[in-house]
PDB file of C-alpha atoms and ligand atoms in Angstrom:
ATOM      1  CA  UNK N  17      18.603   8.359 -27.097  1.00 55.00           C
ATOM      2  CA  UNK N  18      17.055   5.093 -25.233  1.00 65.00           C
ATOM      3  CA  UNK N  19      14.119   6.234 -23.598  1.00 75.00           C
ATOM      4  CA  UNK N  20      14.392   4.585 -19.779  1.00 89.00           C
ATOM      5  CA  UNK N  21      12.502   1.392 -18.417  1.00 97.00           C
ATOM      6  CA  UNK N  22       9.237   0.789 -16.193  1.00 98.00           C
ATOM      7  CA  UNK N  23       8.890  -0.494 -13.930  1.00 98.00           C
ATOM      8  CA  UNK N  24       5.724  -0.910 -12.170  1.00 98.00           C
ATOM      9  CA  UNK N  25       6.220  -2.185  -8.149  1.00 98.00           C
ATOM     10  CA  UNK N  26       2.704  -3.007  -6.260  1.00 98.00           C
ATOM     11  CA  UNK N  27       3.741  -3.047  -3.037  1.00 98.00           C
ATOM     12  CA  UNK N  28       1.762  -4.438   0.347  1.00 97.00           C
ATOM     13  CA  UNK N  29       1.218  -4.202   4.131  1.00 95.00           C
ATOM     14  CA  UNK N  30       4.718  -7.083   4.051  1.00 96.00           C
ATOM     15  CA  UNK N  31       7.018  -4.732   2.641  1.00 98.00           C
ATOM     16  CA  UNK N  32       6.026  -2.405   5.454  1.00 97.00           C
ATOM     17  CA  UNK N  33       6.735  -5.564   8.699  1.00 95.00           C
ATOM     18  CA  UNK N  34      10.198  -5.007   8.648  1.00 97.00           C
ATOM     19  CA  UNK N  35       9.815  -1.875   9.747  1.00 97.00           C
ATOM     20  CA  UNK N  36       7.475  -2.756  12.323  1.00 94.00           C
ATOM     21  CA  UNK N  37       4.013  -2.737  11.021  1.00 93.00           C
ATOM     22  CA  UNK N  38       2.248  -5.772  11.214  1.00 88.00           C
ATOM     23  CA  UNK N  39       0.630  -7.809   8.325  1.00 88.00           C
ATOM     24  CA  UNK N  40      -3.076  -7.904   8.068  1.00 83.00           C
ATOM     25  CA  UNK N  41      -3.830 -11.480   7.231  1.00 79.00           C
ATOM     26  CA  UNK N  42      -0.448 -13.258   9.618  1.00 69.00           C
ATOM     27  CA  UNK N  43      -1.122 -15.191  12.645  1.00 66.00           C
ATOM     28  CA  UNK N  44      -0.951 -12.305  14.477  1.00 65.00           C
ATOM     29  CA  UNK N  45      -3.620 -10.208  11.879  1.00 65.00           C
ATOM     30  CA  UNK N  46      -6.204  -8.960  14.585  1.00 60.00           C
ATOM     31  CA  UNK N  47      -5.244  -4.980  15.082  1.00 64.00           C
ATOM     32  CA  UNK N  48      -6.085  -3.314  18.892  1.00 63.00           C
ATOM     33  CA  UNK N  49      -8.759  -7.042  18.788  1.00 68.00           C
ATOM     34  CA  UNK N  50     -10.752  -5.848  15.951  1.00 73.00           C
ATOM     35  CA  UNK N  51     -10.778  -7.796  13.004  1.00 75.00           C
ATOM     36  CA  UNK N  52      -9.614  -5.345  10.449  1.00 74.00           C
ATOM     37  CA  UNK N  53     -13.231  -5.929   8.057  1.00 71.00           C
ATOM     38  CA  UNK N  54     -15.062  -4.856  12.079  1.00 77.00           C
ATOM     39  CA  UNK N  55     -13.240  -0.792  11.970  1.00 87.00           C
ATOM     40  CA  UNK N  56     -12.908  -0.796   8.429  1.00 91.00           C
ATOM     41  CA  UNK N  57     -16.307  -0.710   6.661  1.00 93.00           C
ATOM     42  CA  UNK N  58     -18.916   2.383   5.921  1.00 95.00           C
ATOM     43  CA  UNK N  59     -21.126   0.039   8.056  1.00 93.00           C
ATOM     44  CA  UNK N  60     -18.258   0.304  11.180  1.00 93.00           C
ATOM     45  CA  UNK N  61     -18.625   4.372  10.652  1.00 95.00           C
ATOM     46  CA  UNK N  62     -22.072   4.529  10.552  1.00 94.00           C
ATOM     47  CA  UNK N  63     -22.547   1.971  13.337  1.00 93.00           C
ATOM     48  CA  UNK N  64     -19.393   3.255  15.493  1.00 93.00           C
ATOM     49  CA  UNK N  65     -17.716   6.215  14.209  1.00 95.00           C
ATOM     50  CA  UNK N  66     -15.746   6.671  17.444  1.00 95.00           C
ATOM     51  CA  UNK N  67     -14.813   3.211  17.730  1.00 92.00           C
ATOM     52  CA  UNK N  68     -13.342   3.559  14.114  1.00 94.00           C
ATOM     53  CA  UNK N  69     -11.624   6.915  14.929  1.00 96.00           C
ATOM     54  CA  UNK N  70      -9.732   5.789  17.351  1.00 94.00           C
ATOM     55  CA  UNK N  71      -8.414   2.322  15.908  1.00 92.00           C
ATOM     56  CA  UNK N  72      -6.589   5.113  13.032  1.00 95.00           C
ATOM     57  CA  UNK N  73      -5.487   7.285  15.422  1.00 96.00           C
ATOM     58  CA  UNK N  74      -3.423   4.659  17.035  1.00 93.00           C
ATOM     59  CA  UNK N  75      -2.606   3.177  13.061  1.00 93.00           C
ATOM     60  CA  UNK N  76      -1.012   6.690  12.706  1.00 96.00           C
ATOM     61  CA  UNK N  77       0.750   6.898  15.384  1.00 96.00           C
ATOM     62  CA  UNK N  78       2.074   3.221  14.734  1.00 95.00           C
ATOM     63  CA  UNK N  79       3.150   4.682  11.117  1.00 97.00           C
ATOM     64  CA  UNK N  80       4.670   7.441  11.695  1.00 97.00           C
ATOM     65  CA  UNK N  81       6.917   5.991  14.613  1.00 97.00           C
ATOM     66  CA  UNK N  82       7.942   3.584  12.157  1.00 98.00           C
ATOM     67  CA  UNK N  83      11.035   3.997  10.120  1.00 98.00           C
ATOM     68  CA  UNK N  84      10.937   2.801   6.120  1.00 98.00           C
ATOM     69  CA  UNK N  85      13.543  -0.187   5.769  1.00 98.00           C
ATOM     70  CA  UNK N  86      15.856  -1.254   3.278  1.00 98.00           C
ATOM     71  CA  UNK N  87      13.318  -2.597   1.017  1.00 98.00           C
ATOM     72  CA  UNK N  88      11.157   0.667   0.235  1.00 98.00           C
ATOM     73  CA  UNK N  89      14.972   1.522   0.048  1.00 98.00           C
ATOM     74  CA  UNK N  90      15.828  -1.314  -2.936  1.00 98.00           C
ATOM     75  CA  UNK N  91      13.429   0.483  -4.671  1.00 98.00           C
ATOM     76  CA  UNK N  92      14.458   4.259  -4.738  1.00 98.00           C
ATOM     77  CA  UNK N  93      18.215   2.098  -5.778  1.00 98.00           C
ATOM     78  CA  UNK N  94      16.260   0.884  -8.292  1.00 98.00           C
ATOM     79  CA  UNK N  95      15.470   4.523  -9.729  1.00 97.00           C
ATOM     80  CA  UNK N  96      19.255   4.922 -11.767  1.00 96.00           C
ATOM     81  CA  UNK N  97      18.088   3.280 -13.969  1.00 96.00           C
ATOM     82  CA  UNK N  98      14.085   2.531 -14.212  1.00 98.00           C
ATOM     83  CA  UNK N  99      11.706   5.233 -14.163  1.00 98.00           C
ATOM     84  CA  UNK N 100      10.043   3.398 -10.671  1.00 98.00           C
ATOM     85  CA  UNK N 101       6.733   2.854 -10.610  1.00 98.00           C
ATOM     86  CA  UNK N 102       5.082   2.510  -6.940  1.00 98.00           C
ATOM     87  CA  UNK N 103       1.488   1.306  -6.684  1.00 98.00           C
ATOM     88  CA  UNK N 104       0.548   0.206  -2.632  1.00 98.00           C
ATOM     89  CA  UNK N 105      -1.998  -1.050  -0.995  1.00 98.00           C
ATOM     90  CA  UNK N 106      -0.674   0.446   2.346  1.00 97.00           C
ATOM     91  CA  UNK N 107      -1.558   3.675   3.788  1.00 97.00           C
ATOM     92  CA  UNK N 108       1.279   4.630   5.273  1.00 98.00           C
ATOM     93  CA  UNK N 109       4.505   7.212   4.289  1.00 98.00           C
ATOM     94  CA  UNK N 110       6.687   4.799   4.162  1.00 98.00           C
ATOM     95  CA  UNK N 111       8.173   4.305   0.616  1.00 98.00           C
ATOM     96  CA  UNK N 112       7.796   7.927   0.429  1.00 98.00           C
ATOM     97  CA  UNK N 113       9.854   9.095   3.651  1.00 98.00           C
ATOM     98  CA  UNK N 114      12.818   6.252   1.898  1.00 98.00           C
ATOM     99  CA  UNK N 115      12.408   8.956  -1.122  1.00 98.00           C
ATOM    100  CA  UNK N 116      10.622   7.002  -3.933  1.00 98.00           C
ATOM    101  CA  UNK N 117       9.317  10.499  -5.958  1.00 97.00           C
ATOM    102  CA  UNK N 118       6.469   7.740  -7.764  1.00 98.00           C
ATOM    103  CA  UNK N 119       3.749   7.316  -5.411  1.00 98.00           C
ATOM    104  CA  UNK N 120       0.626   5.588  -5.887  1.00 98.00           C
ATOM    105  CA  UNK N 121      -1.661   5.128  -3.090  1.00 98.00           C
ATOM    106  CA  UNK N 122      -4.285   2.646  -4.165  1.00 98.00           C
ATOM    107  CA  UNK N 123      -5.904   2.350  -0.509  1.00 97.00           C
ATOM    108  CA  UNK N 124      -5.659   5.916   0.423  1.00 98.00           C
ATOM    109  CA  UNK N 125      -3.858   8.259   3.054  1.00 98.00           C
ATOM    110  CA  UNK N 126      -3.227   7.353   6.676  1.00 97.00           C
ATOM    111  CA  UNK N 127      -1.800  10.795   6.693  1.00 98.00           C
ATOM    112  CA  UNK N 128      -4.956  12.782   5.177  1.00 98.00           C
ATOM    113  CA  UNK N 129      -8.450  13.328   6.503  1.00 98.00           C
ATOM    114  CA  UNK N 130     -11.562  13.696   3.926  1.00 97.00           C
ATOM    115  CA  UNK N 131     -14.183  15.279   4.495  1.00 97.00           C
ATOM    116  CA  UNK N 132     -17.860  13.104   4.423  1.00 96.00           C
ATOM    117  CA  UNK N 133     -19.390  15.251   2.389  1.00 96.00           C
ATOM    118  CA  UNK N 134     -17.529  16.094  -0.352  1.00 95.00           C
ATOM    119  CA  UNK N 135     -14.679  13.190  -1.211  1.00 92.00           C
ATOM    120  CA  UNK N 136     -12.134  15.398  -3.067  1.00 94.00           C
ATOM    121  CA  UNK N 137     -12.024  17.087  -0.385  1.00 97.00           C
ATOM    122  CA  UNK N 138      -8.873  16.438   1.478  1.00 97.00           C
ATOM    123  CA  UNK N 139      -6.253  17.764   4.173  1.00 96.00           C
ATOM    124  CA  UNK N 140      -3.055  16.450   5.372  1.00 97.00           C
ATOM    125  CA  UNK N 141      -2.812  16.746   8.796  1.00 96.00           C
ATOM    126  CA  UNK N 142       0.648  16.281   9.279  1.00 86.00           C
ATOM    127  CA  UNK N 143       0.220  13.803  12.335  1.00 87.00           C
ATOM    128  CA  UNK N 144      -2.516  15.226  14.793  1.00 96.00           C
ATOM    129  CA  UNK N 145      -5.619  12.732  15.672  1.00 97.00           C
ATOM    130  CA  UNK N 146      -8.771  13.323  14.179  1.00 98.00           C
ATOM    131  CA  UNK N 147     -12.110  13.082  17.313  1.00 98.00           C
ATOM    132  CA  UNK N 148     -16.161  13.325  16.676  1.00 97.00           C
ATOM    133  CA  UNK N 149     -16.645  17.259  15.999  1.00 97.00           C
ATOM    134  CA  UNK N 150     -13.349  18.021  13.695  1.00 97.00           C
ATOM    135  CA  UNK N 151     -15.341  19.150  10.428  1.00 97.00           C
ATOM    136  CA  UNK N 152     -14.217  19.646   6.719  1.00 95.00           C
ATOM    137  CA  UNK N 153     -14.048  23.683   5.727  1.00 94.00           C
ATOM    138  CA  UNK N 154     -17.341  22.229   4.014  1.00 95.00           C
ATOM    139  CA  UNK N 155     -18.972  21.667   8.030  1.00 96.00           C
ATOM    140  CA  UNK N 156     -18.892  18.639   7.709  1.00 96.00           C
ATOM    141  CA  UNK N 157     -18.078  15.834   9.720  1.00 97.00           C
ATOM    142  CA  UNK N 158     -14.517  14.437   9.016  1.00 98.00           C
ATOM    143  CA  UNK N 159     -13.041  10.757   8.472  1.00 98.00           C
ATOM    144  CA  UNK N 160      -9.586   9.216   7.423  1.00 98.00           C
ATOM    145  CA  UNK N 161      -8.984   9.543   3.936  1.00 98.00           C
ATOM    146  CA  UNK N 162      -8.818   5.724   3.423  1.00 97.00           C
ATOM    147  CA  UNK N 163     -10.735   3.568   1.485  1.00 96.00           C
ATOM    148  CA  UNK N 164     -12.850   0.585   3.166  1.00 95.00           C
ATOM    149  CA  UNK N 165     -13.764  -2.831   2.389  1.00 92.00           C
ATOM    150  CA  UNK N 166     -16.929  -2.164  -0.231  1.00 91.00           C
ATOM    151  CA  UNK N 167     -15.901   1.076  -1.373  1.00 95.00           C
ATOM    152  CA  UNK N 168     -14.586   2.260  -5.020  1.00 94.00           C
ATOM    153  CA  UNK N 169     -11.262   2.246  -5.081  1.00 96.00           C
ATOM    154  CA  UNK N 170     -10.847   5.277  -7.520  1.00 95.00           C
ATOM    155  CA  UNK N 171      -6.724   5.330  -8.363  1.00 97.00           C
ATOM    156  CA  UNK N 172      -6.804   1.623  -9.363  1.00 98.00           C
ATOM    157  CA  UNK N 173      -7.825   2.810 -13.572  1.00 98.00           C
ATOM    158  CA  UNK N 174      -4.913   4.810 -13.426  1.00 98.00           C
ATOM    159  CA  UNK N 175      -3.161   2.104 -11.820  1.00 98.00           C
ATOM    160  CA  UNK N 176      -4.055  -0.514 -14.811  1.00 98.00           C
ATOM    161  CA  UNK N 177      -2.669   2.541 -16.656  1.00 98.00           C
ATOM    162  CA  UNK N 178       0.814   1.904 -14.985  1.00 98.00           C
ATOM    163  CA  UNK N 179       1.006  -1.743 -15.231  1.00 98.00           C
ATOM    164  CA  UNK N 180       0.166  -2.508 -18.818  1.00 98.00           C
ATOM    165  CA  UNK N 181       3.207   0.210 -19.557  1.00 98.00           C
ATOM    166  CA  UNK N 182       5.782  -2.088 -17.267  1.00 98.00           C
ATOM    167  CA  UNK N 183       8.280  -3.251 -19.070  1.00 98.00           C
ATOM    168  CA  UNK N 184       9.797  -5.140 -15.099  1.00 98.00           C
ATOM    169  CA  UNK N 185       7.033  -5.782 -12.535  1.00 98.00           C
ATOM    170  CA  UNK N 186       7.305  -6.684  -9.187  1.00 98.00           C
ATOM    171  CA  UNK N 187       5.007  -8.234  -6.538  1.00 97.00           C
ATOM    172  CA  UNK N 188       6.314  -7.543  -2.951  1.00 98.00           C
ATOM    173  CA  UNK N 189       4.785  -8.506   0.632  1.00 96.00           C
ATOM    174  CA  UNK N 190       0.934  -8.585  -0.395  1.00 95.00           C
ATOM    175  CA  UNK N 191      -0.775 -11.382  -0.262  1.00 91.00           C
ATOM    176  CA  UNK N 192      -2.734 -10.247  -3.360  1.00 91.00           C
ATOM    177  CA  UNK N 193      -6.260 -11.542  -2.085  1.00 89.00           C
ATOM    178  CA  UNK N 194      -7.987  -8.179  -1.870  1.00 91.00           C
ATOM    179  CA  UNK N 195      -9.230  -6.585  -4.841  1.00 94.00           C
ATOM    180  CA  UNK N 196      -9.380  -4.862  -7.783  1.00 96.00           C
ATOM    181  CA  UNK N 197      -5.900  -4.713  -6.445  1.00 96.00           C
ATOM    182  CA  UNK N 198      -4.220  -8.541  -6.937  1.00 94.00           C
ATOM    183  CA  UNK N 199      -6.177  -7.746 -10.725  1.00 95.00           C
ATOM    184  CA  UNK N 200      -3.837  -5.349 -11.486  1.00 97.00           C
ATOM    185  CA  UNK N 201      -0.911  -8.754 -12.541  1.00 96.00           C
ATOM    186  CA  UNK N 202      -3.612  -8.952 -14.871  1.00 95.00           C
ATOM    187  CA  UNK N 203      -2.589  -5.505 -17.175  1.00 97.00           C
ATOM    188  CA  UNK N 204       1.393  -6.770 -16.889  1.00 97.00           C
ATOM    189  CA  UNK N 205       2.206  -7.263 -21.398  1.00 97.00           C
ATOM    190  CA  UNK N 206       4.164 -10.852 -21.427  1.00 95.00           C
ATOM    191  CA  UNK N 207       6.916  -9.203 -22.422  1.00 96.00           C
ATOM    192  CA  UNK N 208       7.827  -8.020 -18.596  1.00 98.00           C
ATOM    193  CA  UNK N 209      10.115  -8.600 -16.324  1.00 97.00           C
ATOM    194  CA  UNK N 210       7.809 -10.380 -13.455  1.00 97.00           C
ATOM    195  CA  UNK N 211       9.103 -11.237  -9.516  1.00 96.00           C
ATOM    196  CA  UNK N 212       7.303 -11.663  -7.340  1.00 95.00           C
ATOM    197  CA  UNK N 213       8.490 -10.968  -3.734  1.00 96.00           C
ATOM    198  CA  UNK N 214       7.652 -12.967  -0.322  1.00 95.00           C
ATOM    199  CA  UNK N 215       8.845 -15.267   2.676  1.00 95.00           C
ATOM    200  CA  UNK N 216       5.852 -16.459   2.011  1.00 91.00           C
ATOM    201  CA  UNK N 217       4.436 -17.377  -0.998  1.00 81.00           C
ATOM    202  CA  UNK N 218       1.558 -20.397  -0.779  1.00 73.00           C
ATOM    203  CA  UNK N 219       2.586 -22.833  -3.769  1.00 69.00           C
ATOM    204  CA  UNK N 220      -1.120 -22.714  -5.154  1.00 61.00           C
ATOM    205  CA  UNK N 221      -0.261 -19.010  -5.771  1.00 64.00           C
ATOM    206  CA  UNK N 222       1.788 -18.790  -7.735  1.00 70.00           C
ATOM    207  CA  UNK N 223       1.107 -16.496 -10.543  1.00 82.00           C
ATOM    208  CA  UNK N 224       2.619 -18.227 -14.093  1.00 85.00           C
ATOM    209  CA  UNK N 225       5.293 -15.763 -15.739  1.00 91.00           C
ATOM    210  CA  UNK N 226       6.529 -14.158 -12.443  1.00 92.00           C
ATOM    211  CA  UNK N 227       9.426 -15.443 -10.445  1.00 93.00           C
ATOM    212  CA  UNK N 228       9.060 -15.860  -7.571  1.00 92.00           C
ATOM    213  CA  UNK N 229      11.375 -15.444  -4.662  1.00 94.00           C
ATOM    214  CA  UNK N 230      10.462 -16.408  -1.460  1.00 93.00           C
ATOM    215  CA  UNK N 231      12.600 -14.610   1.115  1.00 96.00           C
ATOM    216  CA  UNK N 232      11.516 -11.203   3.403  1.00 98.00           C
ATOM    217  CA  UNK N 233      11.864  -8.333   1.119  1.00 98.00           C
ATOM    218  CA  UNK N 234      13.683  -6.522   3.268  1.00 98.00           C
ATOM    219  CA  UNK N 235      16.616  -8.824   1.607  1.00 98.00           C
ATOM    220  CA  UNK N 236      15.622 -10.515  -1.346  1.00 98.00           C
ATOM    221  CA  UNK N 237      14.533  -7.315  -2.116  1.00 98.00           C
ATOM    222  CA  UNK N 238      18.113  -5.089  -2.254  1.00 98.00           C
ATOM    223  CA  UNK N 239      20.019  -9.081  -3.610  1.00 98.00           C
ATOM    224  CA  UNK N 240      17.362  -7.932  -6.753  1.00 98.00           C
ATOM    225  CA  UNK N 241      17.950  -4.590  -7.644  1.00 98.00           C
ATOM    226  CA  UNK N 242      21.649  -5.528  -7.008  1.00 98.00           C
ATOM    227  CA  UNK N 243      20.875  -7.726 -10.289  1.00 97.00           C
ATOM    228  CA  UNK N 244      18.877  -5.147 -11.552  1.00 96.00           C
ATOM    229  CA  UNK N 245      21.169  -2.829 -11.821  1.00 95.00           C
ATOM    230  CA  UNK N 246      24.560  -4.491 -13.003  1.00 92.00           C
ATOM    231  CA  UNK N 247      21.428  -6.987 -15.868  1.00 78.00           C
TER     232      UNK N 247
HETATM  233  P1  LIG Z 309      -1.393  -9.263   3.926  1.00 84.84           P
HETATM  234  O1  LIG Z 309      -1.513  -9.264   5.272  1.00 84.84           O
HETATM  235  O2  LIG Z 309      -3.097  -9.364   3.710  1.00 84.84           O
HETATM  236  O3  LIG Z 309      -0.225  -9.842   3.264  1.00 84.84           O
HETATM  237  C1  LIG Z 309       0.815  -9.830   3.066  1.00 84.84           C
HETATM  238  C2  LIG Z 309       1.980 -10.559   2.856  1.00 84.84           C
HETATM  239  O4  LIG Z 309       3.179 -10.113   3.115  1.00 84.84           O
HETATM  240  C3  LIG Z 309       1.594 -11.969   3.345  1.00 84.84           C
HETATM  241  O5  LIG Z 309       1.478 -12.695   1.458  1.00 84.84           O
HETATM  242  C4  LIG Z 309       3.113 -11.924   3.473  1.00 84.84           C
HETATM  243  O6  LIG Z 309       3.007 -13.874   4.093  1.00 84.84           O
HETATM  244  C5  LIG Z 309       3.743 -11.598   3.515  1.00 84.84           C
HETATM  245  N1  LIG Z 309       4.983 -10.744   4.035  1.00 84.84           N
HETATM  246  C6  LIG Z 309       5.075 -10.965   5.889  1.00 84.84           C
HETATM  247  N2  LIG Z 309       6.095 -10.344   6.155  1.00 84.84           N
HETATM  248  C7  LIG Z 309       7.291  -9.940   4.980  1.00 84.84           C
HETATM  249  C8  LIG Z 309       8.315  -9.459   4.215  1.00 84.84           C
HETATM  250  N3  LIG Z 309       8.967  -9.576   5.597  1.00 84.84           N
HETATM  251  N4  LIG Z 309       8.183  -9.624   3.365  1.00 84.84           N
HETATM  252  C9  LIG Z 309       8.063  -9.562   2.465  1.00 84.84           C
HETATM  253  N5  LIG Z 309       6.363 -10.232   2.443  1.00 84.84           N
HETATM  254  C10 LIG Z 309       6.121 -10.603   3.544  1.00 84.84           C
HETATM  255  O7  LIG Z 309      -1.752  -7.663   3.406  1.00 84.84           O
HETATM  256  P2  LIG Z 309      -2.527  -7.103   1.926  1.00 84.84           P
HETATM  257  O8  LIG Z 309      -1.330  -8.098   0.503  1.00 84.84           O
HETATM  258  O9  LIG Z 309      -1.197  -5.670   1.809  1.00 84.84           O
HETATM  259  O10 LIG Z 309      -6.921  -3.839   2.715  1.00 84.84           O
HETATM  260  O11 LIG Z 309      -3.417  -6.743   1.785  1.00 84.84           O
HETATM  261  C11 LIG Z 309      -3.992  -6.423   1.148  1.00 84.84           C
HETATM  262  C12 LIG Z 309      -5.564  -5.851   1.725  1.00 84.84           C
HETATM  263  O12 LIG Z 309      -6.483  -6.674   2.912  1.00 84.84           O
HETATM  264  C13 LIG Z 309      -4.932  -3.709   2.887  1.00 84.84           C
HETATM  265  O13 LIG Z 309      -4.825  -2.974   1.701  1.00 84.84           O
HETATM  266  C14 LIG Z 309      -5.909  -3.878   3.144  1.00 84.84           C
HETATM  267  C15 LIG Z 309      -6.020  -4.662   4.367  1.00 84.84           C
HETATM  268  O14 LIG Z 309      -7.125  -5.156   4.398  1.00 84.84           O
HETATM  269  C16 LIG Z 309      -7.475  -2.496   3.296  1.00 84.84           C
HETATM  270  O15 LIG Z 309      -7.675  -1.561   4.343  1.00 84.84           O
HETATM  271  C17 LIG Z 309      -8.610  -1.787   2.394  1.00 84.84           C
END
């Protein structure tokens, strides 16, 4: 029997845009009056943890109210033919709710909290807010289980290993400006088929060897998946 081919999909905020979750760097990229960098840093947490918690409690509520869209579902359909590994920069759970089986979160998960004493101590929130005074079993304040600017990205090593095995590599809904995530494309073998889906691919941003599809993921990805399943 032939080994199943491997698809790795690097996704970003754009894949969840049609679910009603705003992207970071669009014209409406202000979040409750904050730039993301102002509330998503260890410095912000040290200075004003209450504002940081309020910000993420608000984002968590938005995620819970959102539903997966046709692009999330298309990646599930692709599992009929490929072993699909999703490497997402998104902290929402829309890939999981659509039914994708292998999802690696590079920047954490909003529906989980983490101990400030032991980063390995991760606690599902089941949709609850986090407040000042909420403590982990070790007694330290809980924080959102998200990667802030300036923090390491521990899942990056596993993501790079996956990218290096890809027969098919998809880049969907990301501006590819935040590292190390954006550097994942450098791990993809030359022999892999590569596609970049984004309604707004900047001319200077074209990636060597990638087929660029300029369109919203909700329409362009199901169409691409239909073709890939027929090949
Ligand atoms: P960005 O906001 O930087 O980029 C979103 C991309 O999605 C843009 O290139 C848009 O053109 C594109 N886009 C918009 N609507 C789309 C649609 N319907 N279909 C497909 N693409 C669409 O978001 P990310 O690249 O995800 O990190 O940002 C990367 C990281 O920066 C985030 O994970 C977050 C942020 O700061 C942290 O919080 C650590």
